[in-house]
Tab-separated table of C-alpha atoms and ligand atoms in Angstrom:
chain	number	residue	atom	x	y	z
A	18	MET	CA	0.004	0.013	0.027
A	19	ALA	CA	1.396	3.357	-0.940
A	20	THR	CA	1.954	5.965	1.725
A	21	ARG	CA	2.102	9.679	1.505
A	22	ARG	CA	5.610	9.535	3.255
A	23	ASN	CA	7.601	8.214	0.232
A	24	VAL	CA	6.163	11.188	-1.818
A	25	LEU	CA	8.631	13.739	-0.600
A	26	ALA	CA	11.495	11.620	-1.690
A	27	VAL	CA	10.324	11.462	-5.162
A	28	VAL	CA	9.215	14.956	-5.896
A	29	ALA	CA	12.522	15.841	-7.556
A	30	LEU	CA	12.251	12.633	-9.664
A	31	ALA	CA	8.639	13.626	-10.423
A	32	LEU	CA	9.580	16.966	-11.869
A	33	ALA	CA	12.293	15.307	-13.908
A	34	THR	CA	9.887	12.772	-15.246
A	35	VAL	CA	7.102	15.271	-15.919
A	36	VAL	CA	9.545	17.192	-18.075
A	37	SER	CA	10.958	14.224	-19.877
A	38	GLY	CA	7.556	12.531	-20.177
A	39	ALA	CA	9.073	9.122	-19.335
A	40	ALA	CA	6.732	6.805	-17.365
A	41	PRO	CA	8.245	4.889	-14.497
A	42	ALA	CA	7.794	1.130	-14.677
A	43	VAL	CA	5.629	-0.382	-11.836
A	44	ALA	CA	6.010	-4.172	-12.008
A	45	GLY	CA	2.898	-6.259	-12.225
A	46	ALA	CA	0.496	-3.366	-11.777
A	47	ASP	CA	-2.181	-2.318	-14.316
A	48	THR	CA	-1.191	1.392	-14.560
A	49	ASP	CA	-2.487	2.150	-17.957
A	50	THR	CA	-5.248	4.588	-16.711
A	51	LEU	CA	-5.257	7.464	-14.432
A	52	ARG	CA	-7.704	5.685	-12.367
A	53	ALA	CA	-5.345	2.625	-11.991
A	54	ALA	CA	-2.250	4.870	-11.335
A	55	ALA	CA	-4.196	6.687	-8.531
A	56	ARG	CA	-5.299	3.427	-6.751
A	57	GLY	CA	-3.862	3.312	-3.336
A	58	SER	CA	-2.718	6.838	-3.261
A	59	GLY	CA	-5.704	7.990	-1.094
A	60	VAL	CA	-6.477	10.553	-3.665
A	61	ARG	CA	-9.329	10.068	-6.097
A	62	ILE	CA	-8.993	11.143	-9.743
A	63	GLY	CA	-12.121	13.090	-11.040
A	64	THR	CA	-13.546	14.813	-13.901
A	65	ALA	CA	-16.360	17.257	-14.547
A	66	VAL	CA	-18.884	15.646	-16.869
A	67	ASP	CA	-20.845	17.387	-19.646
A	68	MET	CA	-24.146	15.567	-19.720
A	69	SER	CA	-24.887	16.248	-23.340
A	70	ALA	CA	-21.454	14.906	-24.410
A	71	LEU	CA	-21.928	11.886	-22.193
A	72	ALA	CA	-25.339	11.125	-23.971
A	73	SER	CA	-24.062	11.663	-27.559
A	74	ASP	CA	-20.284	10.743	-27.564
A	75	ALA	CA	-19.302	7.294	-27.100
A	76	ASP	CA	-15.594	7.901	-26.981
A	77	TYR	CA	-16.053	10.636	-24.428
A	78	ARG	CA	-18.210	8.144	-22.346
A	79	ALA	CA	-15.590	5.473	-22.506
A	80	ILE	CA	-12.913	7.718	-21.218
A	81	VAL	CA	-14.977	9.028	-18.295
A	82	ALA	CA	-15.639	5.446	-17.287
A	83	SER	CA	-12.147	4.055	-17.603
A	84	GLN	CA	-9.892	6.956	-16.546
A	85	PHE	CA	-11.647	8.449	-13.613
A	86	ASP	CA	-13.143	7.235	-10.208
A	87	SER	CA	-14.912	10.359	-9.372
A	88	VAL	CA	-17.250	12.554	-11.295
A	89	THR	CA	-18.706	16.041	-10.932
A	90	ALA	CA	-21.693	17.466	-12.842
A	91	GLU	CA	-20.343	20.394	-14.948
A	92	ASN	CA	-23.700	22.084	-14.883
A	93	VAL	CA	-26.723	19.945	-14.077
A	94	MET	CA	-26.636	20.087	-10.266
A	95	LYS	CA	-26.532	23.916	-10.371
A	96	TRP	CA	-29.652	25.880	-9.110
A	97	GLU	CA	-30.862	26.957	-12.434
A	98	ALA	CA	-30.838	23.268	-13.649
A	99	ILE	CA	-32.289	21.633	-10.552
A	100	GLU	CA	-34.946	24.101	-9.562
A	101	PRO	CA	-35.841	25.973	-12.703
A	102	GLU	CA	-39.228	27.243	-11.223
A	103	ARG	CA	-39.781	27.717	-7.565
A	104	GLY	CA	-40.620	24.384	-5.907
A	105	ARG	CA	-40.311	22.437	-9.228
A	106	TYR	CA	-37.283	20.168	-9.188
A	107	ASP	CA	-35.848	18.580	-12.232
A	108	TRP	CA	-33.613	15.644	-11.210
A	109	ALA	CA	-33.395	13.886	-14.584
A	110	ALA	CA	-29.865	14.819	-15.916
A	111	ALA	CA	-28.292	14.686	-12.486
A	112	ASP	CA	-29.703	11.346	-11.639
A	113	ARG	CA	-28.389	10.063	-15.007
A	114	LEU	CA	-24.901	11.074	-13.909
A	115	VAL	CA	-25.322	9.380	-10.444
A	116	ASP	CA	-26.499	6.166	-12.226
A	117	PHE	CA	-23.576	6.325	-14.553
A	118	ALA	CA	-21.215	6.754	-11.605
A	119	ARG	CA	-22.716	3.877	-9.707
A	120	ALA	CA	-22.504	1.657	-12.876
A	121	ASN	CA	-18.878	2.431	-13.217
A	122	GLY	CA	-17.896	2.147	-9.520
A	123	GLN	CA	-17.228	6.000	-9.207
A	124	VAL	CA	-18.082	8.468	-6.413
A	125	VAL	CA	-19.959	11.736	-7.119
A	126	ARG	CA	-19.008	15.264	-5.971
A	127	GLY	CA	-21.977	17.496	-5.723
A	128	HIS	CA	-21.619	20.943	-7.259
A	129	THR	CA	-22.938	23.327	-6.069
A	130	LEU	CA	-25.710	24.388	-3.548
A	131	VAL	CA	-25.025	28.083	-2.969
A	132	TRP	CA	-23.505	30.205	-5.624
A	133	HIS	CA	-23.926	33.764	-7.202
A	134	ASN	CA	-23.931	32.350	-10.763
A	135	GLN	CA	-26.271	30.012	-12.710
A	136	ASN	CA	-29.236	30.768	-10.607
A	137	PRO	CA	-32.782	30.769	-12.081
A	138	ALA	CA	-34.378	34.056	-13.054
A	139	TRP	CA	-37.198	33.525	-10.552
A	140	LEU	CA	-34.729	33.644	-7.738
A	141	THR	CA	-32.663	36.571	-8.795
A	142	GLU	CA	-35.396	38.802	-10.402
A	143	ASP	CA	-38.103	38.471	-7.880
A	144	ALA	CA	-37.767	40.885	-4.815
A	145	PHE	CA	-38.078	38.445	-1.915
A	146	THR	CA	-37.939	39.548	1.810
A	147	PRO	CA	-34.973	38.397	3.789
A	148	ALA	CA	-37.406	35.889	5.645
A	149	GLU	CA	-38.697	34.495	2.311
A	150	LEU	CA	-34.979	34.267	0.897
A	151	ARG	CA	-33.890	32.382	4.104
A	152	GLN	CA	-36.843	29.867	3.573
A	153	ILE	CA	-36.066	29.465	-0.082
A	154	LEU	CA	-32.388	28.661	0.556
A	155	ARG	CA	-33.181	26.221	3.277
A	156	ASP	CA	-35.712	24.532	1.203
A	157	HIS	CA	-33.491	24.380	-1.813
A	158	ILE	CA	-30.490	22.935	0.159
A	159	LYS	CA	-32.541	20.425	2.097
A	160	THR	CA	-34.530	19.118	-0.879
A	161	GLN	CA	-31.469	18.785	-3.052
A	162	VAL	CA	-29.163	17.134	-0.489
A	163	ARG	CA	-31.988	14.758	0.600
A	164	HIS	CA	-32.620	13.793	-2.983
A	165	PHE	CA	-29.029	12.622	-3.352
A	166	LYS	CA	-28.557	11.297	0.207
A	167	GLY	CA	-25.990	8.479	0.298
A	168	ARG	CA	-25.279	8.858	-3.425
A	169	VAL	CA	-23.316	12.185	-3.433
A	170	TYR	CA	-20.420	11.896	-0.994
A	171	GLN	CA	-19.112	15.462	-0.947
A	172	TRP	CA	-20.997	18.617	-1.613
A	173	ASP	CA	-19.614	22.156	-2.542
A	174	VAL	CA	-22.100	23.846	-0.138
A	175	VAL	CA	-20.904	27.298	-0.976
A	176	ASN	CA	-19.117	28.355	-4.037
A	177	GLU	CA	-16.895	31.513	-4.412
A	178	VAL	CA	-18.247	33.436	-1.434
A	179	PHE	CA	-15.098	35.436	-1.020
A	180	ASN	CA	-13.494	38.178	-3.169
A	181	ASP	CA	-9.787	37.937	-3.973
A	182	ASP	CA	-8.977	40.518	-1.298
A	183	GLY	CA	-10.680	38.303	1.339
A	184	THR	CA	-13.792	40.358	1.813
A	185	LEU	CA	-17.202	38.605	1.439
A	186	ARG	CA	-18.604	38.651	-1.976
A	187	ASP	CA	-21.668	40.864	-2.374
A	188	THR	CA	-24.473	38.501	-3.304
A	189	ILE	CA	-28.178	38.282	-2.722
A	190	TRP	CA	-27.504	36.007	0.271
A	191	LEU	CA	-25.059	38.203	2.012
A	192	ARG	CA	-27.232	41.270	1.429
A	193	ALA	CA	-30.441	39.735	2.851
A	194	LEU	CA	-29.178	37.386	5.399
A	195	GLY	CA	-25.730	38.628	6.429
A	196	PRO	CA	-22.525	36.470	6.784
A	197	GLY	CA	-24.451	33.923	8.881
A	198	TYR	CA	-26.023	32.300	5.743
A	199	ILE	CA	-22.738	30.392	5.321
A	200	ALA	CA	-23.101	28.613	8.577
A	201	ASP	CA	-26.820	28.111	7.992
A	202	ALA	CA	-26.205	26.448	4.625
A	203	PHE	CA	-23.694	23.918	6.129
A	204	ARG	CA	-26.090	23.140	9.009
A	205	TRP	CA	-29.014	22.497	6.657
A	206	ALA	CA	-26.991	20.347	4.441
A	207	HIS	CA	-25.730	18.342	7.320
A	208	GLU	CA	-29.249	17.832	8.521
A	209	ALA	CA	-30.238	16.489	5.101
A	210	ASP	CA	-27.410	14.026	4.802
A	211	PRO	CA	-25.194	13.629	7.932
A	212	LYS	CA	-22.729	11.524	6.237
A	213	ALA	CA	-21.886	13.689	3.247
A	214	LYS	CA	-18.552	15.734	3.429
A	215	LEU	CA	-19.438	19.472	3.158
A	216	TYR	CA	-17.040	21.822	1.408
A	217	LEU	CA	-16.158	25.435	0.933
A	218	ASN	CA	-14.953	25.984	-2.703
A	219	ASP	CA	-13.305	28.785	-4.647
A	220	TYR	CA	-10.829	29.843	-7.320
A	221	ASN	CA	-7.536	31.672	-6.696
A	222	ASN	CA	-7.327	30.167	-3.265
A	223	GLU	CA	-4.721	27.557	-4.070
A	224	GLY	CA	-1.796	29.303	-2.662
A	225	VAL	CA	-1.384	31.349	0.525
A	226	ASN	CA	-2.967	34.759	-0.262
A	227	ALA	CA	-5.657	37.089	1.192
A	228	LYS	CA	-8.462	34.969	-0.124
A	229	SER	CA	-7.131	31.599	1.225
A	230	ASP	CA	-6.348	33.437	4.491
A	231	ALA	CA	-10.085	34.426	4.719
A	232	TYR	CA	-11.008	30.749	4.120
A	233	TYR	CA	-8.738	29.476	6.754
A	234	ALA	CA	-9.962	31.920	9.250
A	235	LEU	CA	-13.647	31.066	8.294
A	236	ALA	CA	-12.946	27.350	8.500
A	237	LYS	CA	-11.376	27.783	11.883
A	238	GLN	CA	-14.290	29.870	13.282
A	239	LEU	CA	-16.876	27.549	11.829
A	240	ARG	CA	-15.172	24.537	13.401
A	241	SER	CA	-14.791	26.225	16.838
A	242	GLN	CA	-18.622	26.902	16.613
A	243	GLY	CA	-19.368	23.343	15.842
A	244	VAL	CA	-20.563	24.024	12.390
A	245	PRO	CA	-20.396	20.840	10.229
A	246	ILE	CA	-17.788	21.980	7.587
A	247	HIS	CA	-15.437	19.208	6.493
A	248	GLY	CA	-13.561	20.314	3.471
A	249	TYR	CA	-11.754	23.160	1.593
A	250	GLY	CA	-12.046	23.033	-2.217
A	251	MET	CA	-9.554	24.639	-4.489
A	252	GLN	CA	-10.765	24.864	-7.973
A	253	GLY	CA	-7.393	25.114	-9.629
A	254	HIS	CA	-8.206	27.069	-12.747
A	255	LEU	CA	-4.633	28.022	-13.752
A	256	GLY	CA	-2.982	29.578	-16.799
A	257	VAL	CA	0.547	29.147	-18.006
A	258	GLN	CA	0.850	32.780	-18.739
A	259	TYR	CA	0.387	33.703	-15.012
A	260	GLY	CA	2.830	31.143	-13.637
A	261	PHE	CA	1.777	28.933	-10.820
A	262	PRO	CA	1.254	29.624	-7.160
A	263	GLY	CA	4.421	28.639	-5.093
A	264	THR	CA	2.705	28.181	-1.772
A	265	VAL	CA	0.144	25.523	-2.489
A	266	PHE	CA	1.470	22.915	-0.166
A	267	ASP	CA	1.823	25.449	2.659
A	268	ASN	CA	-1.839	26.244	2.160
A	269	VAL	CA	-3.011	22.591	2.098
A	270	ARG	CA	-0.916	21.890	5.060
A	271	ARG	CA	-2.541	24.547	7.347
A	272	PHE	CA	-5.974	22.959	6.466
A	273	ASP	CA	-4.488	19.660	7.296
A	274	ALA	CA	-3.482	20.878	10.699
A	275	LEU	CA	-7.218	22.235	11.247
A	276	GLY	CA	-8.364	18.621	10.540
A	277	VAL	CA	-10.140	19.838	7.473
A	278	GLN	CA	-10.096	17.753	4.312
A	279	THR	CA	-8.827	19.395	1.011
A	280	ALA	CA	-9.605	18.751	-2.625
A	281	PHE	CA	-8.634	20.172	-5.956
A	282	THR	CA	-12.086	20.411	-7.565
A	283	GLU	CA	-11.942	21.901	-11.049
A	284	VAL	CA	-8.277	21.719	-12.372
A	285	ASP	CA	-7.542	23.107	-15.783
A	286	VAL	CA	-4.442	24.864	-17.076
A	287	ARG	CA	-5.195	27.264	-20.011
A	288	MET	CA	-2.829	29.023	-22.327
A	289	ILE	CA	-2.843	31.892	-24.847
A	290	LEU	CA	-3.402	30.112	-28.168
A	291	PRO	CA	-1.749	28.869	-30.232
A	292	VAL	CA	-0.300	25.821	-28.540
A	293	ASP	CA	3.339	25.310	-28.620
A	294	PRO	CA	5.681	22.593	-26.960
A	295	THR	CA	6.879	24.938	-24.343
A	296	LYS	CA	3.308	25.802	-23.243
A	297	GLU	CA	2.348	22.247	-23.130
A	298	GLN	CA	5.221	21.467	-20.933
A	299	ALA	CA	4.436	24.296	-18.545
A	300	GLN	CA	0.853	23.084	-18.579
A	301	ALA	CA	1.993	19.599	-17.601
A	302	TYR	CA	3.946	21.093	-14.841
A	303	GLY	CA	0.845	23.081	-13.559
A	304	PHE	CA	-1.293	20.003	-13.450
A	305	SER	CA	1.464	17.951	-11.764
A	306	THR	CA	2.330	20.746	-9.120
A	307	LEU	CA	-1.236	20.841	-7.735
A	308	LEU	CA	-1.438	17.061	-7.676
A	309	GLN	CA	1.992	16.814	-5.844
A	310	ALA	CA	0.573	19.171	-3.067
A	311	CYS	CA	-2.386	16.881	-2.787
A	312	LEU	CA	-0.277	13.729	-2.656
A	313	LEU	CA	1.882	15.362	0.050
A	314	ALA	CA	-0.965	16.369	2.256
A	315	ARG	CA	-2.553	14.137	4.920
A	316	HIS	CA	-6.117	14.898	4.199
A	317	CYS	CA	-6.217	15.858	0.612
A	318	VAL	CA	-8.849	13.288	-0.784
A	319	SER	CA	-9.401	14.068	-4.508
A	320	TYR	CA	-8.082	15.771	-7.588
A	321	THR	CA	-10.780	16.717	-10.281
A	322	VAL	CA	-10.202	18.095	-13.769
A	323	TRP	CA	-12.634	20.467	-15.141
A	324	GLY	CA	-13.330	18.496	-18.215
A	325	PHE	CA	-10.739	16.192	-19.591
A	326	THR	CA	-10.775	17.075	-23.365
A	327	ASP	CA	-10.648	20.290	-25.251
A	328	ARG	CA	-13.399	19.052	-27.232
A	329	TYR	CA	-15.933	20.313	-24.696
A	330	SER	CA	-13.850	22.658	-22.487
A	331	TRP	CA	-15.492	25.827	-21.136
A	332	VAL	CA	-12.302	27.801	-21.500
A	333	PRO	CA	-12.314	29.066	-25.074
A	334	GLY	CA	-15.860	30.355	-24.578
A	335	VAL	CA	-15.039	32.387	-21.573
A	336	PHE	CA	-11.432	33.502	-21.870
A	337	GLU	CA	-10.863	35.018	-25.310
A	338	GLY	CA	-7.904	33.839	-27.251
A	339	GLN	CA	-7.173	30.975	-24.741
A	340	GLY	CA	-7.781	27.286	-24.784
A	341	SER	CA	-6.034	23.958	-24.749
A	342	ALA	CA	-6.601	23.790	-21.075
A	343	THR	CA	-7.363	20.128	-20.458
A	344	PRO	CA	-5.304	16.859	-20.505
A	345	TYR	CA	-6.713	15.468	-23.888
A	346	THR	CA	-6.782	17.146	-27.137
A	347	GLU	CA	-9.965	17.772	-29.223
A	348	SER	CA	-9.280	14.493	-30.971
A	349	LEU	CA	-8.911	12.789	-27.538
A	350	GLN	CA	-5.262	12.260	-27.766
A	351	PRO	CA	-3.524	12.414	-24.332
A	352	LYS	CA	-1.255	15.450	-23.858
A	353	PRO	CA	2.006	15.764	-21.841
A	354	ALA	CA	-0.330	16.908	-19.004
A	355	TYR	CA	-2.068	13.618	-19.000
A	356	GLN	CA	1.278	11.794	-18.685
A	357	ALA	CA	2.315	14.094	-15.941
A	358	ILE	CA	-0.838	13.356	-13.972
A	359	ARG	CA	-0.265	9.599	-14.460
A	360	ASN	CA	3.435	9.848	-13.659
A	361	THR	CA	3.021	11.867	-10.490
A	362	PHE	CA	0.448	9.117	-9.205
A	363	LEU	CA	2.780	6.323	-10.068
A	364	LEU	CA	5.871	8.056	-8.513
A	365	ALA	CA	3.938	8.383	-5.230
A	366	ARG	CA	3.424	4.660	-5.047
B	487	XIL	C1	-18.609	26.503	-15.699
B	487	XIL	C2	-18.998	25.475	-16.670
B	487	XIL	O1	-17.899	24.681	-17.109
B	487	XIL	C3	-19.545	26.159	-17.974
B	487	XIL	O2	-20.155	25.014	-18.760
B	487	XIL	C4	-20.822	26.904	-17.688
B	487	XIL	O3	-21.239	27.662	-18.788
B	487	XIL	C5	-20.345	28.071	-16.613
B	487	XIL	O4	-19.823	27.384	-15.474
B	487	XIL	N1	-16.285	27.827	-11.384
B	487	XIL	C6	-17.130	26.867	-11.042
B	487	XIL	C7	-17.833	26.066	-12.278
B	487	XIL	O5	-17.410	26.701	-9.904
B	487	XIL	O6	-19.169	25.865	-11.878
B	487	XIL	C8	-17.708	26.829	-13.497
B	487	XIL	O7	-18.296	25.872	-14.551
B	487	XIL	C9	-16.324	27.187	-13.765
B	487	XIL	C10	-15.871	28.071	-12.659
């Protein structure tokens, strides 16, 4: 059984291997897939899943099933998809993902219960009183978590609630309910499924900075108040043109010390197009460096990529002139980033 201890010893080797692309040989083990390489590491390897691609693209479906042991709905568990009209819930697409995961021996990360984006118009356009909003939030969280009870093992309870400077983001929830809405959201989710692990989740919070300091302080405060918060999610949307945060392990380690789990929840590493070999190599390093921090940590439990192929990645649609952010090309060929993820797992054995 692999331990986290031997990881430190191999980091230098991992870096060399990532750069050279050579795969270490592991005798007698089936290590052809990311999923097999991750086995025994204590870290699950996940992907976001695009449900229309899963339905229409057999090659896509085969890779989700074979390469990953955790899945996250890219969109279909968000509020606008789950409760498009007040009190009318549409579980169909999300249930299809949960069924697919069960059939393939995978766990499901739930994403997300409270966010300022992708909310239905009825929620954001109607002027509700604070008391009504509180009731709406409570009903939504309880209904959704109860529906997936025992089938979704982790929830991103709140997503992106801080600004980069560490102040709370101005949202309908903060305005109407004050900062206490965060603790309430965790309590309601816990009541609905006491076994689910409940997460904070954000971007630009991978290294030590004002935003992750705010999360650390919040996690500490909530724990001391007995609020059921179990995990800290770092999305991991990186770009080769920005370089990579150098203090990721320091950050993860302080959550370890608090007894809070960590997870990399939405990793992708974009670049300014066109692709060239230097950018692809830097990208491989970016994917690997987050995974190394996870493998080095005591309580980092999963590493999820936000889509595994450029064929369906959200990046080109949102970041103009950028792309190639995932471990597989549009034609589903593995890139150096894929080999880097696999090698980093293998070297930690
Ligand atoms: C993105 C999806 O990938 C897109 O398909 C959708 O149009 C917008 O949302 N942070 C998150 C994710 O927490 O839910 C976002 O997903 C990416 C940024």
